[in-house]
Coordinates of C-alpha atoms in Angstrom, one line a residue:
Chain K
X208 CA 11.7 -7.3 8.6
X209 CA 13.5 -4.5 8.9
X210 CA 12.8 -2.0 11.6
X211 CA 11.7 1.6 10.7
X212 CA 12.4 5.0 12.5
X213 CA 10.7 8.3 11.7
X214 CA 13.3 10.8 12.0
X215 CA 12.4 14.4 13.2
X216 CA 14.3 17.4 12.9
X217 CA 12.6 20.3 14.3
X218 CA 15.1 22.7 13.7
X219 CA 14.1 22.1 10.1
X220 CA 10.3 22.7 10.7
X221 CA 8.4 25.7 9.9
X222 CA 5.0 25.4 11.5
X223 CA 2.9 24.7 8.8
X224 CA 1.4 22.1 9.6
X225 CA 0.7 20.5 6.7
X226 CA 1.8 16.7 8.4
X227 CA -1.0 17.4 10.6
X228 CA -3.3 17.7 7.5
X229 CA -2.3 14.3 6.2
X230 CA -2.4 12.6 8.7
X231 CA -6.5 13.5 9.5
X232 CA -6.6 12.8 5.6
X233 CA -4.9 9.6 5.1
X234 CA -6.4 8.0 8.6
X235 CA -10.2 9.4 7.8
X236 CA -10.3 11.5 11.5
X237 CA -13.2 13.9 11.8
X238 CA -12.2 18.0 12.6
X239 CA -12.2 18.6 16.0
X240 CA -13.3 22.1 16.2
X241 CA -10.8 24.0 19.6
X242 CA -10.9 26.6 21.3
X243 CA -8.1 29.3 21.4
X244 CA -5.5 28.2 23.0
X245 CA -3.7 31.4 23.6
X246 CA -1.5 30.7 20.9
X247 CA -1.6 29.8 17.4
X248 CA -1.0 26.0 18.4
X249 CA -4.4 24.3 17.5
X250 CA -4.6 21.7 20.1
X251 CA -3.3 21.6 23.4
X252 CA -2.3 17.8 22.9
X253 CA -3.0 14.7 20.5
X254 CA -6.3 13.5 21.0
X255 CA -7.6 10.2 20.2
X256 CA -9.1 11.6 17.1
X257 CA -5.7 14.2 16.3
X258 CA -2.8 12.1 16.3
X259 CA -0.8 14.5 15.5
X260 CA -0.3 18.0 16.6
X261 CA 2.0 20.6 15.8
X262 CA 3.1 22.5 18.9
X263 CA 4.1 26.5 19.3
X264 CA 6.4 27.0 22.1
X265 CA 7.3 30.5 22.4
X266 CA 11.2 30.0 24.3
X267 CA 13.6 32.6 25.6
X268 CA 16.6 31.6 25.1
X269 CA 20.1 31.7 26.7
X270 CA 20.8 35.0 25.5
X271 CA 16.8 36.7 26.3
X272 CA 15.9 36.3 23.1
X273 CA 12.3 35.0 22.0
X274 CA 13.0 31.4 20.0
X275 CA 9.9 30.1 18.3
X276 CA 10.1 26.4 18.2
X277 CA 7.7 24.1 16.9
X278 CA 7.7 20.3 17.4
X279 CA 6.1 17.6 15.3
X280 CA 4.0 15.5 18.2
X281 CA 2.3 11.5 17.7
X282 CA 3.3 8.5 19.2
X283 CA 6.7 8.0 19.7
X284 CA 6.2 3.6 18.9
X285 CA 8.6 3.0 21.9
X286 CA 10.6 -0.3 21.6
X287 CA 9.5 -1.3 25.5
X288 CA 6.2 0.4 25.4
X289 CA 4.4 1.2 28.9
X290 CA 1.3 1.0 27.1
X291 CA 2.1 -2.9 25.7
X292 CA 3.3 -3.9 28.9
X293 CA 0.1 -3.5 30.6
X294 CA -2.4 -3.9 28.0
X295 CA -4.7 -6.5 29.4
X296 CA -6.6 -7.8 25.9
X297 CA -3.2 -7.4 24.0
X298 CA -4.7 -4.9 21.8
X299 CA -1.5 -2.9 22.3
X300 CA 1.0 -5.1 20.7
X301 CA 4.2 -4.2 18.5
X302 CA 4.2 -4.7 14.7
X303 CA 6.6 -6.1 12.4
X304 CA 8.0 -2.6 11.6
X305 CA 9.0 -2.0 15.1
X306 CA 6.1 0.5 16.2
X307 CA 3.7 -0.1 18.5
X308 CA -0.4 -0.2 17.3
X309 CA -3.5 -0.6 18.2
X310 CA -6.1 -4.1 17.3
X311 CA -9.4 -2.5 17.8
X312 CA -11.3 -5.5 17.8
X313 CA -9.5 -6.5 21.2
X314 CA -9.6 -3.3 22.6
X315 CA -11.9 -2.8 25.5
X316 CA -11.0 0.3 26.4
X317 CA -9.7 0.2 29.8
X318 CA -7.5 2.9 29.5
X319 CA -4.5 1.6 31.2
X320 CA -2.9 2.5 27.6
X321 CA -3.6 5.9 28.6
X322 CA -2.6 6.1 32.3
X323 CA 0.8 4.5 31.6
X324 CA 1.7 6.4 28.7
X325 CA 4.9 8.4 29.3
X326 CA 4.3 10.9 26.6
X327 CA 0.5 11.4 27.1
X328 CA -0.5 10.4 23.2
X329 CA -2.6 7.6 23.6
X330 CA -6.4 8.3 24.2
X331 CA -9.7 7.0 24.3
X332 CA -12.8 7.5 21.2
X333 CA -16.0 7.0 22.6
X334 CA -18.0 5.3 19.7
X335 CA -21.5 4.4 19.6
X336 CA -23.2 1.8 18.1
X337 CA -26.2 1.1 16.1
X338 CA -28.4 0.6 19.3
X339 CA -27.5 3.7 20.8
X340 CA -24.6 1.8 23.3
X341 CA -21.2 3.8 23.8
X342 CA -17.7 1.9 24.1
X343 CA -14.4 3.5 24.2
X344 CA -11.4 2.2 21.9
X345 CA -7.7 3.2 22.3
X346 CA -6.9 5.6 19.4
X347 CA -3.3 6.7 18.8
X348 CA -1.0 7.8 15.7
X349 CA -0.6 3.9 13.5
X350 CA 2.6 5.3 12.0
X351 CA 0.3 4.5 8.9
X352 CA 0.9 1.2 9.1
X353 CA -1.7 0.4 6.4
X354 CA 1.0 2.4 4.5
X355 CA 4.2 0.6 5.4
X356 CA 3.0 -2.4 4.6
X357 CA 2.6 -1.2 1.1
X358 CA 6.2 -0.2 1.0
X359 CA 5.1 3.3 1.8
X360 CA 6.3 6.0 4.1
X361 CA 3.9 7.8 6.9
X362 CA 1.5 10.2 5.1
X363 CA 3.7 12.9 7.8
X364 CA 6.8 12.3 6.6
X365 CA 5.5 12.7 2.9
X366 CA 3.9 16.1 3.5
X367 CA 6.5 17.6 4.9
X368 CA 8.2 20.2 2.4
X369 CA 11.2 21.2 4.8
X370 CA 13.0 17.9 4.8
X371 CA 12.2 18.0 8.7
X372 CA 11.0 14.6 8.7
X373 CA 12.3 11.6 7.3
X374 CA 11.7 7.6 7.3
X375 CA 14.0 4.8 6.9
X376 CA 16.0 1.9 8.9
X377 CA 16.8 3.0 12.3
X378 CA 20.3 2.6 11.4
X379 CA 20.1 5.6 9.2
X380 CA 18.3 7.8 10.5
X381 CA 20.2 7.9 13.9
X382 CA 23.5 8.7 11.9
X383 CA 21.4 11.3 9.9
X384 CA 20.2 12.4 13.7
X385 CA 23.6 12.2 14.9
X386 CA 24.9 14.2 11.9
X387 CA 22.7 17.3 12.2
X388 CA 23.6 17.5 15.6
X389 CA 27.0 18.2 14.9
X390 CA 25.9 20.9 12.4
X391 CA 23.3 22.8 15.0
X392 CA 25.3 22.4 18.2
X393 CA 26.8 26.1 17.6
X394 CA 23.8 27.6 17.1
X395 CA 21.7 25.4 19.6
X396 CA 23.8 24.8 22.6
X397 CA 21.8 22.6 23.7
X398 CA 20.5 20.5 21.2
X399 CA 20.0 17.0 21.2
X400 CA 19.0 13.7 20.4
X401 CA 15.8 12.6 22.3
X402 CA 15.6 8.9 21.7
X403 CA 15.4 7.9 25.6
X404 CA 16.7 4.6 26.9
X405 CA 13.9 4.0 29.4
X406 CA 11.5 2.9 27.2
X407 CA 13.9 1.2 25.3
X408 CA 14.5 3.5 22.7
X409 CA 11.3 5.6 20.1
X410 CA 10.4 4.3 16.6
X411 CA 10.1 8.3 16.0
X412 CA 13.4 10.1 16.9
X413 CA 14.2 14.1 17.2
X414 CA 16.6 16.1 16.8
X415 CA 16.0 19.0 19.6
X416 CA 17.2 22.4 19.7
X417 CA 16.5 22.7 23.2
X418 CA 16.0 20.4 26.3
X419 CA 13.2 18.1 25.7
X420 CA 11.5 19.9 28.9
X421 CA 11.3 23.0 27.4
X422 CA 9.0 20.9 24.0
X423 CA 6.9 19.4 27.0
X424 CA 8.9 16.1 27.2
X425 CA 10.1 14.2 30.0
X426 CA 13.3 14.2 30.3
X427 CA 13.8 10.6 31.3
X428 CA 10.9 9.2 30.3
X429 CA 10.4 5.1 31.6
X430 CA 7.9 2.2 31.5
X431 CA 6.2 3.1 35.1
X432 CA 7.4 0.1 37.9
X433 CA 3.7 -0.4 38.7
X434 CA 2.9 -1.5 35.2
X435 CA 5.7 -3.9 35.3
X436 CA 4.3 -4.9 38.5
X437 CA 0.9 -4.5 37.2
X438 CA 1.6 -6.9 33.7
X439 CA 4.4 -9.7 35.3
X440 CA 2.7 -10.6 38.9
X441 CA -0.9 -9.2 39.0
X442 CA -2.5 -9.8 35.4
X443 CA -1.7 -13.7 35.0
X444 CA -2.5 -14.8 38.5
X445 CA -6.1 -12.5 38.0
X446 CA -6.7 -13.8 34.6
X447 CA -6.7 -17.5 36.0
X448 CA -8.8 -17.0 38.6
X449 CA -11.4 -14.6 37.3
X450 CA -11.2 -14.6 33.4
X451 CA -11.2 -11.5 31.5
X452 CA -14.6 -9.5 32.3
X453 CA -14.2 -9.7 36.0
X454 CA -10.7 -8.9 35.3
X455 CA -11.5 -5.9 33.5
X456 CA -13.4 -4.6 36.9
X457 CA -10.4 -5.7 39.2
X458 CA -8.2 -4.0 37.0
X459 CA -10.0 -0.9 36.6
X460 CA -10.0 -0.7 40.8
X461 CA -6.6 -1.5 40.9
X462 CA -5.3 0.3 38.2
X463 CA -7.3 3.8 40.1
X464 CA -5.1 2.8 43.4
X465 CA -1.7 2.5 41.8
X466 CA -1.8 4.4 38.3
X467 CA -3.5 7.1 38.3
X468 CA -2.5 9.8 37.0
X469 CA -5.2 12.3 37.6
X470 CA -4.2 15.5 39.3
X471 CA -0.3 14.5 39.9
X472 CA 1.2 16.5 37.1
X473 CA 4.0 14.9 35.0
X474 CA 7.0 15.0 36.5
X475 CA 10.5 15.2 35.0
X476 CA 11.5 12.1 34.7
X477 CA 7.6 10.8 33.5
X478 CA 7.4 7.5 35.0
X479 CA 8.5 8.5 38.9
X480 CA 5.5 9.3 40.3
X481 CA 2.8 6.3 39.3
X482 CA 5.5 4.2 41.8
Chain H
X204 CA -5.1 0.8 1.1
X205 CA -5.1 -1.2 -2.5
X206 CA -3.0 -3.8 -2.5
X207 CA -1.2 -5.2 -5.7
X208 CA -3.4 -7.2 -7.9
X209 CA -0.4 -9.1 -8.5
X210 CA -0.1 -12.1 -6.6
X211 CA 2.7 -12.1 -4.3
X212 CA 4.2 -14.9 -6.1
X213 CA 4.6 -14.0 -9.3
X214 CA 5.7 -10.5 -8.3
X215 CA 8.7 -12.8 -6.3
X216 CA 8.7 -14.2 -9.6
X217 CA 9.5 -11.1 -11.4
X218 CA 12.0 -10.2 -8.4
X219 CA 14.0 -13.3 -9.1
X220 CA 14.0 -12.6 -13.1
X221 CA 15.2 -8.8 -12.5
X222 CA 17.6 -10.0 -10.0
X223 CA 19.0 -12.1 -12.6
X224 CA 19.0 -9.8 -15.8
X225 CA 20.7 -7.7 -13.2
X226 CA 23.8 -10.5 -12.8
X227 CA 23.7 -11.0 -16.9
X228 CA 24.1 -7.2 -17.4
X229 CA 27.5 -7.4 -15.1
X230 CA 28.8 -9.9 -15.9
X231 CA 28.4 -8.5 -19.5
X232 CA 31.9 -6.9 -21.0
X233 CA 30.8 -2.9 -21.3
X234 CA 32.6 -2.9 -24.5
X235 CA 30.7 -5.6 -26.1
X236 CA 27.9 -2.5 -26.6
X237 CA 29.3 0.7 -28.9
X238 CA 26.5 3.5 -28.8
X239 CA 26.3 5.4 -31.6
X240 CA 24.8 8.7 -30.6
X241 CA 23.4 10.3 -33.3
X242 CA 22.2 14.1 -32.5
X243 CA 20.0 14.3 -35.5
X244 CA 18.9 10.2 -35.6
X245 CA 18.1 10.8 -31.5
X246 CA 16.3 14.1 -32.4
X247 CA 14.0 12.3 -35.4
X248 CA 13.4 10.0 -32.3
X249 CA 15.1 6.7 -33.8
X250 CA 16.3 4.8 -30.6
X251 CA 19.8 4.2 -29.0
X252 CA 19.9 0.3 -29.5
X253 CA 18.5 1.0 -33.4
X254 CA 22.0 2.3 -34.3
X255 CA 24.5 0.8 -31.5
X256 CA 26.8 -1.8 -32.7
X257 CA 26.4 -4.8 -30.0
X258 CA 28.3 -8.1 -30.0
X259 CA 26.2 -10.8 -29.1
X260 CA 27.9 -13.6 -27.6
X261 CA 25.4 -16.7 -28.6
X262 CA 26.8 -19.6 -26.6
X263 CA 26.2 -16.9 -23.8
X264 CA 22.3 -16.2 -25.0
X265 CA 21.7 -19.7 -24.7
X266 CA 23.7 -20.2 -21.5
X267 CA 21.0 -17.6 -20.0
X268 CA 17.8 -19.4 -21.7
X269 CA 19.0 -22.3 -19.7
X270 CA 19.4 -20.4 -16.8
X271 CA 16.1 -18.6 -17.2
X272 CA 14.1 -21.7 -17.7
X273 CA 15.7 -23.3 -15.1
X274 CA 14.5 -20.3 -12.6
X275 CA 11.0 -21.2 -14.3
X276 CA 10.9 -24.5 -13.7
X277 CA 11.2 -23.8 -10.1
X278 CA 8.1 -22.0 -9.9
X279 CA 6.3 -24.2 -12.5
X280 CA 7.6 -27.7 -12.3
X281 CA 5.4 -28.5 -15.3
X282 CA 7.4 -26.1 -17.5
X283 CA 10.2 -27.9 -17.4
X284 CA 9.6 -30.2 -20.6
X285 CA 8.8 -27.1 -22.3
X286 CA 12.3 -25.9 -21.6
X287 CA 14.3 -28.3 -22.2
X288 CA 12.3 -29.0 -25.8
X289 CA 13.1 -25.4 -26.3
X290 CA 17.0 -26.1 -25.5
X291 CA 17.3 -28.7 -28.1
X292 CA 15.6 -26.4 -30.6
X293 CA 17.7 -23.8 -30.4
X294 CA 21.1 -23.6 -32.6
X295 CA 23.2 -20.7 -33.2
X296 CA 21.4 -19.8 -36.2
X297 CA 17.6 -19.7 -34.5
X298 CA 19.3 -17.6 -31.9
X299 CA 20.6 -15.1 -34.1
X300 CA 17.6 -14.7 -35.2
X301 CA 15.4 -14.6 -31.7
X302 CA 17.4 -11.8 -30.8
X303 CA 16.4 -9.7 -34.2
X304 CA 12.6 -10.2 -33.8
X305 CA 13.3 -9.8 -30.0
X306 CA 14.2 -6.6 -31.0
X307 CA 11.5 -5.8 -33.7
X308 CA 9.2 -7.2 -30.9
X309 CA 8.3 -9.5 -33.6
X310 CA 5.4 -11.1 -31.8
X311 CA 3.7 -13.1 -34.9
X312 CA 7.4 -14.8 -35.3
X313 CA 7.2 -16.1 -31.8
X314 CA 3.7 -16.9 -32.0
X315 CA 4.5 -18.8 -35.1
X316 CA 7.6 -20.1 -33.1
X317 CA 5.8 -21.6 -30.4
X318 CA 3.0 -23.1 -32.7
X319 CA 5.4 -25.0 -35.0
X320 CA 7.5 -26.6 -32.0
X321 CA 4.2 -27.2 -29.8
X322 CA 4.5 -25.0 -27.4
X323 CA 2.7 -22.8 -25.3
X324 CA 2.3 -19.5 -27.0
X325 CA 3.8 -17.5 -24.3
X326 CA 7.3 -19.4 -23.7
X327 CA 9.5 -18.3 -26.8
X328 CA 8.7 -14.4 -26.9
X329 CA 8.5 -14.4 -23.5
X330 CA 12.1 -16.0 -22.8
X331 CA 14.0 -13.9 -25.8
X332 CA 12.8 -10.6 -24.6
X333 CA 14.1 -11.4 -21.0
X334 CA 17.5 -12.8 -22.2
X335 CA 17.3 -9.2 -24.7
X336 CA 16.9 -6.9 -21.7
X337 CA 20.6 -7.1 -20.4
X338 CA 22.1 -5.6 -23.3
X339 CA 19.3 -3.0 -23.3
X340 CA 20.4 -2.1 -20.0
X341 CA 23.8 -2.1 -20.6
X342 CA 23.5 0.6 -23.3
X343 CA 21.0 2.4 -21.1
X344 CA 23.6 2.7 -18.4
X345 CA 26.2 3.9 -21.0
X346 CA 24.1 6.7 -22.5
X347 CA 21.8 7.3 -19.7
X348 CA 24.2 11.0 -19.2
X349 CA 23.2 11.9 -22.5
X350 CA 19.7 11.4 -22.2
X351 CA 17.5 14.4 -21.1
X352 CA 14.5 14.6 -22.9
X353 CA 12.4 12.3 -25.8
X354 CA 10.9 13.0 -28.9
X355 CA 7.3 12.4 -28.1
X356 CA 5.4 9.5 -30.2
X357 CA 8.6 7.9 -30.5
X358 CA 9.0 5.9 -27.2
X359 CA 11.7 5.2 -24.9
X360 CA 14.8 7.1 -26.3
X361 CA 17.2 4.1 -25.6
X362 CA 15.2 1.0 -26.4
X363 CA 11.9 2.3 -28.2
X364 CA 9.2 1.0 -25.6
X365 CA 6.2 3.0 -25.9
X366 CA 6.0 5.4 -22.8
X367 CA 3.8 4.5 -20.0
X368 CA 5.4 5.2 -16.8
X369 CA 6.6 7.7 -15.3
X370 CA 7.8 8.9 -11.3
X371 CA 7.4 11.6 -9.3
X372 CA 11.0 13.4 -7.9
X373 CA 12.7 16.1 -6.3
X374 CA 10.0 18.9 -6.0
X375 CA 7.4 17.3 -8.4
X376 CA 9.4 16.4 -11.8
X377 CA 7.9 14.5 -14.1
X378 CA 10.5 11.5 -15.1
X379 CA 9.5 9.0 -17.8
X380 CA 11.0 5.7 -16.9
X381 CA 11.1 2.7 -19.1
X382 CA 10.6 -0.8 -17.5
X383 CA 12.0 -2.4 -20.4
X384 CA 15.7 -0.8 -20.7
X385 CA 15.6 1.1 -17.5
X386 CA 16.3 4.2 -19.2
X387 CA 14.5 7.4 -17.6
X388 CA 14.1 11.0 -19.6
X389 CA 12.6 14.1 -18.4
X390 CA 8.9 15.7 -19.5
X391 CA 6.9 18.8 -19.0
X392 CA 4.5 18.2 -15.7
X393 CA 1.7 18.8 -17.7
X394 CA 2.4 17.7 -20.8
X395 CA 0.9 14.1 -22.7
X396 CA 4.0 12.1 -22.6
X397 CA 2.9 10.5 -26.4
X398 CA 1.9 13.5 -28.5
X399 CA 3.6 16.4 -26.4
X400 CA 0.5 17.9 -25.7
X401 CA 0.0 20.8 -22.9
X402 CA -3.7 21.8 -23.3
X403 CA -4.8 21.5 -19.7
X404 CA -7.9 21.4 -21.0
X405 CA -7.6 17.8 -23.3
X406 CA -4.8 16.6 -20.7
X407 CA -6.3 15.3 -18.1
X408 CA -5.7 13.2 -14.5
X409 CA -7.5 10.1 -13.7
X410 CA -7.5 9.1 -10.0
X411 CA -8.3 5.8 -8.2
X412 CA -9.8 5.8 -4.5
X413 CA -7.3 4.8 -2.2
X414 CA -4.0 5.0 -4.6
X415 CA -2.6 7.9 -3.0
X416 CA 1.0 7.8 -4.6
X417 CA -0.6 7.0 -8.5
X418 CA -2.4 8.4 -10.9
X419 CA -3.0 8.0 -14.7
X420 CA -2.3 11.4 -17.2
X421 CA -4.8 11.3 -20.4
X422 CA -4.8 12.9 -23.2
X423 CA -8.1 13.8 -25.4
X424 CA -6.2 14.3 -28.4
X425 CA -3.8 10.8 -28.7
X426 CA -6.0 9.2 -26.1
X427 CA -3.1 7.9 -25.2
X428 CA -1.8 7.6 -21.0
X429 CA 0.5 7.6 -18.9
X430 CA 0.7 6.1 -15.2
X431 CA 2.8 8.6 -13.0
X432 CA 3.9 7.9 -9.8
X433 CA 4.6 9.6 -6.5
X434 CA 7.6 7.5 -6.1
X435 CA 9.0 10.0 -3.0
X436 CA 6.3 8.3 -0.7
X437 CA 7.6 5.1 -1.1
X438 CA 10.5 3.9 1.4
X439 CA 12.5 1.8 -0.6
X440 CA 12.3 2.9 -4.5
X441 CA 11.1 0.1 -6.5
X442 CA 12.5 -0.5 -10.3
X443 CA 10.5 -0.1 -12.9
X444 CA 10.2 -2.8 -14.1
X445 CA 8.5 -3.7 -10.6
X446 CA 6.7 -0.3 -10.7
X447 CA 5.1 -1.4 -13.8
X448 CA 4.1 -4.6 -12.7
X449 CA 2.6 -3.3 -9.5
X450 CA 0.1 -1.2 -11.3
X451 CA -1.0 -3.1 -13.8
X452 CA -4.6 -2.6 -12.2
X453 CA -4.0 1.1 -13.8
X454 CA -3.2 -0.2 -17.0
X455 CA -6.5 -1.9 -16.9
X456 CA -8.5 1.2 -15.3
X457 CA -7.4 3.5 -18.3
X458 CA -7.6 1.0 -21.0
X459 CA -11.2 0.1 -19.9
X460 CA -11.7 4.0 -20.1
X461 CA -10.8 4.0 -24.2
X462 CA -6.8 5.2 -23.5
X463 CA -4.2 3.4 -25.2
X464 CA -0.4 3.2 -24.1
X465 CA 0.6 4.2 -27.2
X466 CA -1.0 7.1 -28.0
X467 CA -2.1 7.4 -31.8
X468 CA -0.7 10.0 -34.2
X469 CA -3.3 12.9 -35.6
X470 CA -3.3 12.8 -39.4
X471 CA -2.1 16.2 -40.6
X472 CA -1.9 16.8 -44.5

C-alpha cells in the first residue's frame, strides 16, 4: 500500500481554524473549554482530546517587523516513531498508510508514549468506567485513519479553504514541498522544509517560513537513546521474567529514572536530554 | 465510517471490467465514431450517440464478448457453459442487432434473449451493454469540449442515461457525471438535476449518518434524485462508474423514500 504524507504549507494558512473544527467533528472529541492564553491561540498544545491546534506565534522578523504566523499542529506519524519504539503493549504500532496510531484496546496507559514523544502530541484521557474506575488511554491525532481506509483524505486537509494543506503519496507532496520553497525563499529567508531525519522522516510534512524553533519545534528532533535502550535490551529480558503487569510497575520506576521529562524543558535538538 | 455495501469482490470485479472497456476504447480507431453535433437536436435534448455515425466492427464485438466472458468465468467458474453457449449463438446478424437494443436499452429483447437460448436472465443484456460502453466512451471523449450543460429530463447529453450522479469540484460545482459513457455536464448547485427545478423549498438534501462526502438532492415536484458527491475528500478520484457502484446503498436509501432516478415529467396542457 502506498504510503501517505500530509503536506503543510503554512505560508498558505490564514488562522481560521476551521481543520481544527473537523477534526473534533469527524473524531467525536468533546470541547475543552481554556482559558486565555494571552493570545488568540485557543490551546497552548494538543491535548489528548484536541488533536489538533492551531498555533499564533507573534515573530519579529529580520527586518523588526511583527510576522504573524500560524502553524497547523497534530501528530507528525514519524516513520521511526519514539513513541512505537517503546510502547510496551504494542498499542503504538504503524499502519499500512505509513502513520503511526493508536489500538486502544492494548493500551494501558503507561505513558511512555508521552514521555518519549519528541514533538509533545501524544497524551493521556482519563476514562471512567461503568463502576466508577478511572484508566488512562493514549489519545493522539489518527490521521483519520477510519477515513483512509475508505479512500478518503484527513477531515484537516478537507477543510482547509487555502490550499495550505494537502494529501497524497509522499512522493508528491515532497516535490510540491520542495516546489513552494523555491517560490517563498525571497520573501522568507529562511524557510524550509521540516521533515527531520532523526525520527526517520514525518507522515505530515511543512513547509516553514521560519526556523522550526521559532513554531515551537525542535530543531533536530530524534527517537531518545534511552527508549532505544529502554525497547531493544530492557523490555524483552523484563517481559520473560516478570510478564506484563509486573512489567508495567518496573517500567513505570524505570521509565521515572531515565525518561522523564518533567521539569527539564525541551531542548533544541528534542531528544538530548532524556540520555 | 460506512463502508461499501458492495462486497469487495465484485467491486474488483467491476475494476477488472472498467479496466478492460478502458483497453477496448483504445484500441478502438477514433475515426470509427463521427459525432454529429447538432445545436438545435442537442438543445431538444436528443443525445450525442442518437445522431453520430459509428462503424461497428462485428468480428471485434464478438472478439470482446469472448473476452468478457472469459474475465467472467474467472470469477464464476460455473458461468463458463453459459458463455461459451452464448459464443456459438451469436452470428453477425444477432450481433447487429444486440448492439441496436443495447442502445434502446431494450431489456424485454434480452429478457426474451436469454429465455429462448436458456439462459440466465442477466447474461445477454448484461454482456451487450458492457461490450456497447467503449464506443460510448469514445464519443464522450470526442465531444466531451462541447459539452457544458444538459437539457433537464433528457438524461446524459452524450449517451442518454438518466442522471443520477453527480461530484463535488473546485469550490463546490455541481458536476453531473454519467457512469455509463463517462460524460460529465455542469448544473446549478441547487437545482433538481431531472426537471430543472430551483425552489429551495421542494428541493431538498437527504443525509446519511456517517457518509460525510455523499448526500442525495430530492425534488418534491419530479420526485426524482440525485446522489452528489464530495469527490474533493477523496484521495484518489474514483470513476464513475465505480462511484456509482459504491453508493448503491443511496440508491436504495432514496428509492425506499418514494424518489425515482428518473424523475417523472409534470403534465402541463
Amino acid at each position: 500500500m502506498a504510503e501517505y504524507t500530509k503536506y503543510v504549507d503554512v505560508t498558505k494558512c490564514d488562522g481560521c481554524r476551521a481543520c481544527m473544527v473537523a477534526c473534533k467533528n469527524w473524531n467525536d472529541l468533546p470541547a475543552e473549554p481554556e482559558k486565555f492564553q494571552g493570545s488568540v491561540q485557543s490551546h497552548a498544545n494538543v491535548t489528548a482530546n484536541t488533536w489538533n491546534v492551531l498555533s499564533f506565534i507573534e515573530h519579529e522578523d529580520s527586518k523588526g517587523n511583527l510576522d504573524y504566523l500560524f502553524r497547523h499542529s497534530s501528530c507528525f506519524h514519524c516513520s521511526e516513531a519514539a513513541c512505537v519504539k517503546v510502547c510496551p503493549e504494542e498499542a503504538m504500532h504503524y499502519t499500512d498508510f505509513g502513520t503511526v496510531n493508536v489500538d486502544s484496546d492494548k493500551c494501558v496507559g503507561c505513558g511512555y508514549c508521552v514521555q518519549n514523544c519528541p514533538f509533545d502530541v501524544v497524551q493521556l484521557a482519563t476514562y471512567k468506567d461503568k463502576n466508577g474506575k478511572e484508566y488512562k488511554k493514549a489519545q493522539k491525532c489518527t490521521m483519520c485513519v477510519d477515513r483512509l481506509e475508505e479512500g478518503m483524505q484527513p477531515a484537516c486537509v478537507t477543510t482547509c479553504h487555502t490550499d495550505a494543506m494537502e494529501f497524497g503519496t509522499q512522493e508528491e507532496m515532497l516535490k510540491k514541498a520542495e516546489k513552494r520553497l523555491s517560490e517563498i525563499k525571497d520573501k522568507y529567508p529562511n524557510a524550509m522544509i521540516y521533515n527531520p531525519e532523526g525520527v526517520g522522516g514525518t507522515h505530515t510534512i511543512y513547509v516553514l517560513a521560519e526556523k522550526p524553533s521559532v513554531y515551537g519545534l525542535p530543531e533536530k528532533p530524534k527517537v531518545p537513546t534511552s527508549a532505544v535502550v529502554w525497547k531493544d535490551y530492557a523490555q524483552p529480558i523484563g517481559k520473560m521474567m516478570l510478564g506484563a503487569t509486573s512489567m508495567a510497575l518496573v517500567g513505570a520506576f524505570v521509565s521515572n529514572k531515565l525518561f522523564n521529562k518533567e521539569g527539564k524543558g525541551h531542548e533544541e535538538d528534542g531528544g538530548g536530554s532524556h540520555e | 465510517m460506512k463502508k461499501s455495501v458492495v462486497s469487495k469482490e465484485y467491486q474488483k470485479l467491476q475494476k477488472d471490467i472498467i479496466e478492460l472497456q478502458e483497453q477496448w476504447k483504445t484500441s478502438l480507431d477514433p475515426d470509427c465514431v463521427r459525432p454529429n453535433l447538432d445545436k438545435a437536436a442537442m438543445e431538444a435534448g436528443v443525445p450525442v450517440t442518437a445522431l453520430a455515425a459509428i462503424d461497428f466492427d462485428i468480428s471485434l464485438f464478438l472478439q470482446w464478448i469472448e473476452d468478457i466472458g472469459a474475465l467472467l468465468s474467472k470469477y464464476q467458474p460455473e458461468i463458463e457453459t453459459s458463455m461459451q453457449s452464448l459464443k456459438n449463438l451469436l452470428d453477425e446478424e444477432t450481433a447487429k442487432r444486440w448492439i441496436d437494443e443495447a442502445f434502446a436499452f431494450n431489456y424485454i429483447y434480452f429478457a426474451s434473449f436469454a429465455e429462448e437460448n436458456d439462459l440466465d436472465g442477466w447474461i445477454p443484456q448484461f454482456v451487450a451493454e458492457t461490450v456497447l460502453r467503449p464506443y460510448l466512451q469514445l464519443t464522450a471523449v470526442k465531444v466531451q469540449d462541447e459539452i457544458h450543460h444538459g437539457v433537464h429530463g433528457a438524461g446524459c447529453p452524450v449517451c442518454g442515461e438518466p442522471v443520477r450522479l453527480a461530484q463535488l469540484e473546485g469550490e463546490g460545482k455541481k458536476v453531473l457525471h454519467c457512469p455509463r459513457c463517462s460524460a460529465h455536464w455542469n448544473d446549478r448547485r441547487v437545482a433538481c438535476s431531472h426537471c430543472g427545478n430551483n425552489d429551495h423549498e421542494t428541493v431538498k438534501i437527504l443525509t446519511i449518518e456517517g457518509e460525510s462526502a455523499a448526500q442525495i438532492q430530492i425534488c418534491e415536484e419530479c420526485k426524482g434524485y440525485t446522489k452528489v458527491i464530495d469527490t474533493r475528500q477523496y484521495i484518489v478520484k474514483p470513476t464513475p462508474a465505480m462511484l456509482d457502484l459504491n453508493t448503491i446503498h443511496l440508491d436504495f436509501v432514496a428509492q425506499e423514500h418514494g424518489y425515482k432516478s428518473a424523475g417523472e415529467t409534470k403534465q402541463t396542457n
